[in-house]
Short mmCIF file of C-alpha atoms in Angstrom, two decimals:
data_model
loop_
_atom_site.label_atom_id
_atom_site.label_comp_id
_atom_site.label_asym_id
_atom_site.label_seq_id
_atom_site.Cartn_x
_atom_site.Cartn_y
_atom_site.Cartn_z
CA MET A 576 -5.35 -61.01 16.05
CA SER A 577 -5.60 -57.96 18.24
CA ASN A 578 -1.86 -57.60 18.86
CA PRO A 579 -0.96 -56.43 15.30
CA ILE A 580 -3.84 -53.93 15.37
CA ILE A 581 -2.77 -52.56 18.74
CA LEU A 582 0.85 -52.42 17.58
CA ALA A 583 -0.13 -50.52 14.41
CA ALA A 584 -2.19 -48.08 16.45
CA LEU A 585 0.69 -47.49 18.85
CA VAL A 586 3.13 -46.97 15.96
CA LEU A 587 0.82 -44.48 14.25
CA GLY A 588 0.21 -42.70 17.52
CA ALA A 589 3.95 -42.45 18.16
CA ILE A 590 4.56 -41.11 14.64
CA GLY A 591 1.81 -38.54 15.13
CA LEU A 592 3.24 -37.48 18.49
CA VAL A 593 6.77 -37.13 17.14
CA SER A 594 5.48 -35.20 14.12
CA ALA A 595 3.53 -32.86 16.39
CA VAL A 596 6.61 -32.20 18.52
CA ILE A 597 8.71 -31.54 15.41
CA LEU A 598 6.10 -29.17 13.96
CA PHE A 599 5.87 -27.35 17.27
CA PHE A 600 9.60 -26.65 17.41
CA VAL A 601 9.73 -25.80 13.69
CA SER A 602 6.91 -23.30 14.11
CA LYS A 603 8.73 -21.72 17.04
CA ALA A 604 12.01 -21.59 15.13
CA PHE A 605 10.48 -19.99 12.02
CA TYR A 606 7.80 -17.91 13.75
CA VAL A 607 7.35 -14.52 12.12
CA TYR A 608 5.90 -11.82 14.34
CA GLU A 609 3.10 -9.81 12.74
CA ASP A 610 2.32 -6.42 14.14
CA PRO A 611 -1.34 -6.52 15.26
CA ARG A 612 -1.76 -3.05 13.78
CA ILE A 613 -1.48 -4.53 10.30
CA GLU A 614 -4.80 -6.31 10.71
CA GLN A 615 -6.32 -3.21 12.30
CA VAL A 616 -5.23 -1.01 9.38
CA ALA A 617 -6.41 -3.62 6.85
CA GLU A 618 -9.86 -3.52 8.47
CA LYS A 619 -10.01 0.24 7.93
CA LEU A 620 -9.25 -0.11 4.22
CA PRO A 621 -12.21 -0.59 1.81
CA GLY A 622 -11.17 -4.14 0.87
CA ALA A 623 -11.49 -3.53 -2.87
CA ASN A 624 -8.06 -5.07 -3.57
CA CYS A 625 -8.01 -3.02 -6.78
CA GLY A 626 -4.23 -2.66 -6.84
CA GLY A 627 -4.43 1.08 -7.44
CA CYS A 628 -2.11 1.68 -4.50
CA GLY A 629 0.64 -0.26 -6.23
CA PHE A 630 0.41 -3.27 -3.92
CA ALA A 631 -1.11 -6.72 -4.40
CA GLY A 632 -4.07 -5.92 -2.16
CA CYS A 633 -5.31 -4.10 0.92
CA LYS A 634 -3.39 -6.39 3.31
CA ALA A 635 -0.11 -5.68 1.51
CA LEU A 636 -0.80 -1.94 1.65
CA ALA A 637 -1.57 -2.21 5.37
CA GLU A 638 1.77 -3.94 5.95
CA ALA A 639 3.60 -1.20 4.05
CA ILE A 640 1.84 1.58 6.00
CA VAL A 641 2.58 0.01 9.39
CA LYS A 642 6.20 -0.68 8.42
CA ALA A 643 6.71 2.90 7.22
CA GLY A 644 4.96 4.35 10.25
CA SER A 645 3.28 6.95 8.06
CA MET A 646 1.05 7.27 5.01
CA GLU A 647 3.40 9.45 3.00
CA GLY A 648 3.34 8.12 -0.56
CA LEU A 649 1.10 5.23 0.53
CA MET A 650 -2.46 6.16 -0.27
CA CYS A 651 -5.55 4.09 -0.96
CA PRO A 652 -7.29 5.45 -4.07
CA ALA A 653 -10.55 3.72 -3.15
CA GLY A 654 -10.53 5.28 0.32
CA ASN A 655 -11.51 8.75 1.49
CA ASP A 656 -10.68 11.22 4.25
CA GLN A 657 -12.54 9.02 6.73
CA THR A 658 -10.33 6.07 5.76
CA ILE A 659 -7.20 8.15 6.27
CA GLY A 660 -8.46 9.42 9.62
CA ASP A 661 -9.20 5.91 10.85
CA ILE A 662 -5.76 4.62 9.83
CA ALA A 663 -4.03 7.64 11.38
CA GLN A 664 -5.85 6.93 14.63
CA VAL A 665 -4.64 3.31 14.63
CA LEU A 666 -1.04 4.40 14.04
CA GLY A 667 -1.23 7.41 16.33
CA ILE A 668 -0.13 9.84 13.64
CA GLU A 669 -1.55 13.02 12.16
CA ALA A 670 -4.08 12.53 9.38
CA VAL A 671 -3.28 14.18 6.05
CA ALA A 672 -6.13 15.02 3.70
CA ALA A 673 -6.33 12.86 0.60
CA ASN A 674 -5.74 14.28 -2.84
CA PRO A 675 -8.49 12.59 -4.89
CA ARG A 676 -7.54 11.41 -8.36
CA ILE A 677 -9.64 10.48 -11.35
CA ALA A 678 -9.24 8.85 -14.74
CA VAL A 679 -9.44 11.17 -17.75
CA LEU A 680 -9.71 10.14 -21.39
CA ARG A 681 -7.05 11.63 -23.65
CA CYS A 682 -9.16 11.25 -26.76
CA ASN A 683 -12.11 13.16 -28.16
CA GLY A 684 -12.34 11.24 -31.41
CA SER A 685 -16.09 10.79 -31.39
CA CYS A 686 -18.03 9.65 -34.45
CA THR A 687 -18.52 13.34 -35.30
CA ASN A 688 -14.95 14.49 -34.79
CA ALA A 689 -13.35 11.37 -36.28
CA PRO A 690 -15.82 9.86 -38.79
CA VAL A 691 -15.75 6.10 -39.35
CA LYS A 692 -13.57 5.16 -42.33
CA ALA A 693 -13.53 1.40 -41.84
CA PHE A 694 -15.63 -1.27 -40.15
CA TYR A 695 -14.29 -3.51 -37.39
CA ASP A 696 -16.03 -6.87 -37.07
CA SER A 697 -13.99 -9.13 -34.81
CA ALA A 698 -13.31 -9.86 -31.13
CA LEU A 699 -14.59 -7.04 -28.91
CA SER A 700 -11.30 -6.43 -27.20
CA CYS A 701 -9.22 -3.27 -27.38
CA ALA A 702 -6.05 -5.27 -26.82
CA TYR A 703 -6.82 -7.56 -29.76
CA ALA A 704 -8.04 -4.75 -32.00
CA ALA A 705 -4.92 -2.68 -31.30
CA SER A 706 -2.71 -5.52 -32.45
CA ILE A 707 -4.34 -5.84 -35.87
CA PHE A 708 -6.31 -2.68 -36.53
CA ALA A 709 -5.66 1.07 -36.73
CA GLY A 710 -9.19 1.96 -35.64
CA GLU A 711 -12.46 2.68 -37.39
CA SER A 712 -11.55 6.36 -37.65
CA ALA A 713 -8.08 5.49 -39.06
CA CYS A 714 -6.42 7.35 -36.18
CA PRO A 715 -3.59 5.08 -34.96
CA TYR A 716 -3.73 6.69 -31.51
CA GLY A 717 -7.48 7.02 -30.92
CA CYS A 718 -9.89 5.12 -28.68
CA LEU A 719 -10.93 1.75 -30.11
CA GLY A 720 -14.20 1.70 -28.16
CA CYS A 721 -14.29 -2.02 -27.35
CA GLY A 722 -14.67 -1.42 -23.62
CA ASP A 723 -11.66 -3.10 -22.01
CA CYS A 724 -11.60 -0.21 -19.53
CA ILE A 725 -15.23 -0.86 -18.59
CA ALA A 726 -14.53 -4.52 -17.85
CA ALA A 727 -11.47 -3.61 -15.75
CA CYS A 728 -13.28 -1.10 -13.54
CA GLN A 729 -14.43 -2.66 -10.26
CA PHE A 730 -16.42 0.42 -9.30
CA ASN A 731 -18.73 0.60 -12.34
CA ALA A 732 -17.38 4.08 -12.96
CA ILE A 733 -17.05 3.79 -16.75
CA THR A 734 -19.78 3.47 -19.35
CA MET A 735 -19.71 3.66 -23.14
CA ASP A 736 -21.51 6.52 -24.84
CA ALA A 737 -23.69 5.02 -27.57
CA GLU A 738 -23.44 8.13 -29.77
CA THR A 739 -19.76 9.05 -29.49
CA LYS A 740 -18.51 5.48 -28.91
CA LEU A 741 -16.17 6.86 -26.27
CA PRO A 742 -16.00 5.80 -22.62
CA ILE A 743 -17.43 8.17 -20.02
CA VAL A 744 -15.94 8.35 -16.52
CA ASP A 745 -18.40 8.94 -13.68
CA GLU A 746 -16.75 11.44 -11.33
CA ASN A 747 -18.83 10.27 -8.38
CA LYS A 748 -17.72 6.66 -8.75
CA CYS A 749 -14.17 6.79 -10.07
CA VAL A 750 -11.52 6.42 -7.35
CA GLY A 751 -8.49 6.75 -9.61
CA CYS A 752 -7.32 3.18 -9.02
CA SER A 753 -5.67 3.12 -12.51
CA ALA A 754 -7.10 -0.31 -13.44
CA CYS A 755 -8.57 1.17 -16.64
CA ALA A 756 -5.31 2.94 -17.49
CA LYS A 757 -3.37 -0.31 -17.19
CA VAL A 758 -5.56 -2.23 -19.66
CA CYS A 759 -5.85 0.48 -22.32
CA PRO A 760 -3.51 -0.64 -25.14
CA ARG A 761 -3.12 2.93 -26.37
CA ASN A 762 -2.57 4.55 -22.96
CA LEU A 763 -5.49 6.92 -23.45
CA LEU A 764 -6.69 6.85 -19.85
CA GLU A 765 -4.57 8.91 -17.49
CA ILE A 766 -4.93 9.27 -13.72
CA ARG A 767 -4.83 12.95 -12.78
CA LYS A 768 -5.75 15.07 -9.78
CA LYS A 769 -9.49 15.47 -9.49
CA GLY A 770 -8.87 19.12 -8.75
CA LYS A 771 -10.52 21.63 -6.46
CA LEU A 772 -14.26 21.70 -7.23
CA GLY A 773 -13.48 19.01 -9.81
CA ARG A 774 -11.75 21.51 -12.09
CA ARG A 775 -8.92 20.29 -14.28
CA ILE A 776 -7.40 21.04 -17.67
CA TYR A 777 -5.82 18.45 -19.94
CA VAL A 778 -5.24 17.65 -23.60
CA THR A 779 -7.83 15.27 -25.05
CA CYS A 780 -5.54 13.85 -27.71
CA ALA A 781 -2.65 11.39 -27.86
CA ASN A 782 -1.91 11.62 -31.59
CA LYS A 783 1.80 12.01 -32.35
CA GLU A 784 1.43 12.43 -36.11
CA LYS A 785 2.29 15.68 -37.83
CA GLY A 786 -0.44 18.31 -37.82
CA ALA A 787 -1.87 17.68 -41.28
CA ALA A 788 -2.06 13.91 -40.84
CA ALA A 789 -3.56 14.18 -37.36
CA LYS A 790 -6.18 16.72 -38.46
CA LYS A 791 -7.08 14.54 -41.43
CA ASN A 792 -8.15 11.72 -39.14
CA CYS A 793 -9.73 13.83 -36.39
CA ALA A 794 -11.07 17.38 -36.43
CA VAL A 795 -10.08 17.99 -32.80
CA ALA A 796 -6.61 16.43 -32.88
CA CYS A 797 -3.61 18.22 -31.45
CA ILE A 798 -1.54 19.52 -34.36
CA GLY A 799 1.54 20.45 -32.32
CA CYS A 800 1.31 24.14 -33.16
CA SER A 801 2.71 25.11 -29.71
CA LYS A 802 0.33 28.07 -29.34
CA CYS A 803 -0.79 26.74 -25.96
CA ALA A 804 2.79 26.39 -24.72
CA LYS A 805 3.67 29.92 -25.84
CA ILE A 806 0.75 31.55 -24.06
CA CYS A 807 1.23 29.61 -20.80
CA THR A 808 3.12 31.82 -18.34
CA PHE A 809 3.60 28.97 -15.87
CA GLU A 810 5.58 26.70 -18.23
CA ALA A 811 3.01 23.98 -17.60
CA ILE A 812 2.74 22.91 -21.24
CA THR A 813 5.30 21.06 -23.30
CA VAL A 814 5.06 19.93 -26.92
CA GLU A 815 6.90 16.80 -27.95
CA ASN A 816 6.40 14.66 -31.06
CA PHE A 817 3.74 17.10 -32.30
CA LEU A 818 1.67 16.55 -29.14
CA ALA A 819 0.98 18.97 -26.28
CA TYR A 820 0.89 17.84 -22.66
CA ILE A 821 -0.19 19.79 -19.58
CA ASP A 822 1.68 19.23 -16.31
CA GLU A 823 -0.97 19.12 -13.58
CA GLU A 824 1.55 20.22 -10.94
CA LYS A 825 2.41 23.43 -12.78
CA CYS A 826 -0.99 24.25 -14.27
CA LYS A 827 -2.80 27.09 -12.45
CA LEU A 828 -6.09 26.53 -14.28
CA CYS A 829 -6.06 29.97 -15.90
CA ARG A 830 -7.61 28.56 -19.10
CA LYS A 831 -5.63 30.78 -21.46
CA CYS A 832 -4.50 27.71 -23.39
CA VAL A 833 -8.10 26.55 -23.82
CA ASN A 834 -9.03 29.66 -25.78
CA GLU A 835 -5.75 29.64 -27.72
CA CYS A 836 -6.03 26.07 -29.05
CA PRO A 837 -7.08 26.20 -32.75
CA THR A 838 -8.56 22.68 -32.72
CA SER A 839 -10.25 22.84 -29.29
CA CYS A 840 -8.44 19.74 -28.08
CA ILE A 841 -7.79 21.15 -24.60
CA MET A 842 -10.50 20.19 -22.13
CA ALA A 843 -11.49 22.40 -19.18
CA THR A 844 -13.77 20.42 -16.86
CA ASN A 845 -16.30 21.76 -14.32
CA PHE A 846 -15.49 25.42 -14.87
CA PRO A 847 -18.30 28.01 -14.87
CA PRO A 848 -19.15 29.39 -18.30
CA PRO A 849 -17.06 32.43 -19.29
CA LYS A 850 -18.60 35.76 -18.47
CA VAL A 851 -19.91 37.87 -21.32
CA LYS A 852 -18.96 41.52 -21.63
CA GLU A 853 -22.33 42.70 -20.28
CA GLU A 854 -21.85 40.72 -17.05
CA ILE A 855 -18.35 42.12 -16.56
CA LYS A 856 -19.60 45.68 -17.08
CA GLU A 857 -22.41 45.08 -14.56
CA GLU A 858 -19.94 43.79 -11.96
CA VAL A 859 -17.65 46.79 -12.45
CA LYS A 860 -20.62 49.13 -12.16
CA THR A 861 -21.74 47.46 -8.91
CA GLU A 862 -18.24 47.68 -7.41
CA ASN A 863 -17.97 51.39 -8.28
CA GLU A 864 -21.29 52.10 -6.62
#
């Protein structure tokens, strides 16, 4: 009675031993060396796995950084200068200061600027609404206000303004990961440089209709008049399909275009208020004294 049991145990043991030997040699044959610095770099990253860097997650970004041997073109939007310094120390390279980026909304079609002309009563999803609906303001390019960008943000950096029904980006929380930009069906969220002192200039409109049609749906729509492009001495503004766009690399933040725009659709963020004539005269008087 015991012989079959012992025989079965021996057979199973032999199979297990042979399998272990085979697995051992297979693992040696197909062993892939992983640079220990990859894990070290991954530990320095925030671990948000937001995908804003263009990779599947922090581990994939760490692999790319170690393989490249530098951080040129490989930045973590959720990180900061401390993150860059820590990674540079692991790799033994010089740390380069980060260029913070932030999401900006290319729409100012609030309830005041673009009055409601229809009522949407269906699934609260921008993606779904965009497929069947022009928008409550009738602007085919405006924000739908269903909050897909809010749901996509892992950093709680976006909230919906109850009065304007437009999303608001919190500058202190946004890391420019582009998750919100990817889910917006109308491409209204753009990732731009945060700018020195948080100052940046951009067009808050994405309407490509002709001037009259665009203005009919929204009081602050870009009408493609090209006044901003003509006054810009840095060739930072182009007008295509009746819509102006400001190149952040060429823009020198002079704000001439802001004052020239007839519909006030160009946004200048975090700039001090313009000086009045009395203040300018007082400054000149002080300098002369």
